Amino acid sequence: MLHPRIQEVTQRVIERSKNTRQDYLDRISHAKKQTRVRAGLGCGNIAHVMAACSSDDKARLKADEQPNLAIINSYNDMLSAHVPYKDYPDLIKDIATKYDATAQVAGGVPAMCDGVTQGRDGMELSLFSRDVIAMSTAISLSHDVFDGVFCLGVCDKIVPGLLIGALSFGHLPVFFLPAGPMQSGIPNKEKARIRQKFAQGLVSREDLLEAESASYHSAGTCTFYGTANSNQMLMEIMGLHLPGSSFINPYTELRDGLTGNAVETMLKQLTDDKESPCLADVISEKTIINGLVGLLSTGGSTNHAIHIVAIAKAAGIQVTWKDMSDLSEVVPLLTRIYPNGSADVNHFQAAGGMGFLMRELASAGYLHTDVKTMLGDGLAPYMTEPRLDKDDSLIMSDSTGPTKVKWVDCPANSHDEEVLRPVSNPFSKQGGLQLLTGNLGKAVIKVSAVAIEHQVVTAPAKVFSSQSALQDAYTRGELNQDFIAVLKEQGPKAKGMPELHKLTPVMATLQDEGFKVAIVTDGRMSGEAVEGGVIAKIREGDLVTLDAPNGILKVHVSDEELAKREAELSLPSATFGTGRELFTGFRNIVSSADLGASAFGLE
């Protein structure tokens, strides 16, 4: 039985999206009715497609009888999470050959690392990169010579960008292939401790670098539960990964087996069944709600308060922060993964992983099980976990393919209830996100990562226009008090909406010293300062309240005084750094009132 709130919000989204969703599905229906794409190409077009192919692949492409698979790759050898993708295209091509099919790298997309650019001008390009990736994906698929798509991406803006772009070609089957997290390094509590000590000047830069390098130490995704691993959870709970494949470490036999199995699964669907679930059918209103439930039940990244809205919009589906907040009131928090706890995603996987999580959510009525996935109808296969087929001690469940992998029932009980819990014993009866409203506008806070004693702060404002200004004030000893830091001019039109993680050690240290502190910024929260939003009118010393449990964010200044300040306001200009020239178009189309961003028309 579906939980009443899940049903209520789902129906609301369906009704709100009725016209836009139908418009999208009409476009997809038109694309489905077209002749097999390569059959409509001229001889010159086909010649360009296969000019550099082997003689065998040329023969297959000329015959136009077997599938041609597109590979959209975000590989680079600087970003640890994407380094494993170097070998994926050759693996996909080898398997395609065995099925008398072909595969081609249709295009590459940029994959920048927020961990490298934190606190630097390059971070201003991060949100912008999602739209570049979406455009690059759509451009790569615009050649109209493909029957299926493999998207290779893991981190922050890369997965949302790939999915937004691919939805423009939603008549095709699209599988996402994860690369997996690196092995666990230094414990997260120890890493956080050393970061705070460095912020206090108590350890050297060499000590800090040694700790950071012990945390980020090899190929694979960073192991904390940020946007990258939230992406992987999202792709699995939305049915775009193979069951249980999100958090298998790279360069392992099981990881390689899962990658090969995914390719064989699509090829078998396209060649044997002559049909594979298309992306437009997989990404439905119910699937989006399932994604939101997954985000809330795991305390996932608040970046998805933006990305899920944009992904949904690309499929003609309209979701809002109010939908998320209403779901968060009833969806239980079932995991504690850093920064919501001390464990990392490898511990989550060992405790029971996605199969256990999805089975618990589904059994309690929090997930729509009547959805399509890359495997077909229903979520039942996603309540299992993969094993190497040579392990004869395991009882075999239904397998989706022949490549060294079988799926078994996930554990009946969590192996570690400090990391992963059943619905009957949640960490919290509510989800990980909270919507805040008030005269400052709307904001989202990740309550699962904030201790209860820090969730309500009423204190004087201290106003800054940059991260470095706040850090300098801390170094000068000016922040040893209760305060709410108001960081203006950080929004998408002013600066591209950079993350402000570099301030975490400073704020955490002040909290440990007993001060009540918080940060409010105009990264889509209250109208940007450069557009005259309320945040531009806050002055040093104004009393501000951030009350997470009751969903309140307000400045204790009268409407009359705010109106007076508006008349006196001198608006700042945009403050882009090294990427200034790239932002001309981006600044013109983005709006702080539009939660999802526009993806340059790929909506």
XYZ file of N, CA, C and O in Angstrom, residues 75 92 174 199 295 342-343 382 395 422 534 580 597:
52
model
N 35.384 10.838 -19.425
C 36.729 10.457 -18.966
C 37.705 11.623 -19.001
O 37.756 12.399 -19.951
N 33.062 -1.943 -24.157
C 31.739 -1.887 -24.794
C 31.827 -2.325 -26.249
O 30.992 -3.097 -26.743
N 18.640 4.301 -22.675
C 19.839 4.950 -22.132
C 20.201 4.276 -20.820
O 19.389 4.225 -19.897
N 42.470 25.223 10.253
C 41.761 26.510 10.271
C 42.125 27.320 11.508
O 42.148 28.557 11.476
N 16.674 10.424 -2.118
C 17.481 11.547 -1.640
C 17.175 11.844 -0.181
O 18.082 12.038 0.636
N 29.787 9.148 10.508
C 31.229 8.924 10.324
C 31.541 7.909 9.230
O 32.666 7.851 8.735
N 30.568 7.099 8.826
C 30.803 6.046 7.831
C 30.875 6.624 6.420
O 30.406 7.742 6.154
N 15.628 -4.686 -8.176
C 16.483 -3.743 -7.462
C 16.513 -4.001 -5.956
O 17.171 -3.275 -5.217
N 22.798 -18.677 -3.326
C 21.592 -19.132 -4.030
C 21.294 -18.152 -5.147
O 21.150 -16.954 -4.922
N 16.546 -0.280 9.192
C 15.246 -0.583 8.592
C 14.250 0.545 8.860
O 14.469 1.385 9.746
N 16.078 40.530 -1.238
C 16.062 41.004 0.152
C 17.439 40.882 0.790
O 17.828 41.716 1.610
N 34.740 34.757 -16.618
C 33.837 35.862 -16.885
C 33.250 35.833 -18.291
O 32.043 35.956 -18.488
N 17.060 25.984 -13.338
C 17.889 26.490 -14.441
C 17.360 25.970 -15.759
O 16.547 25.062 -15.806
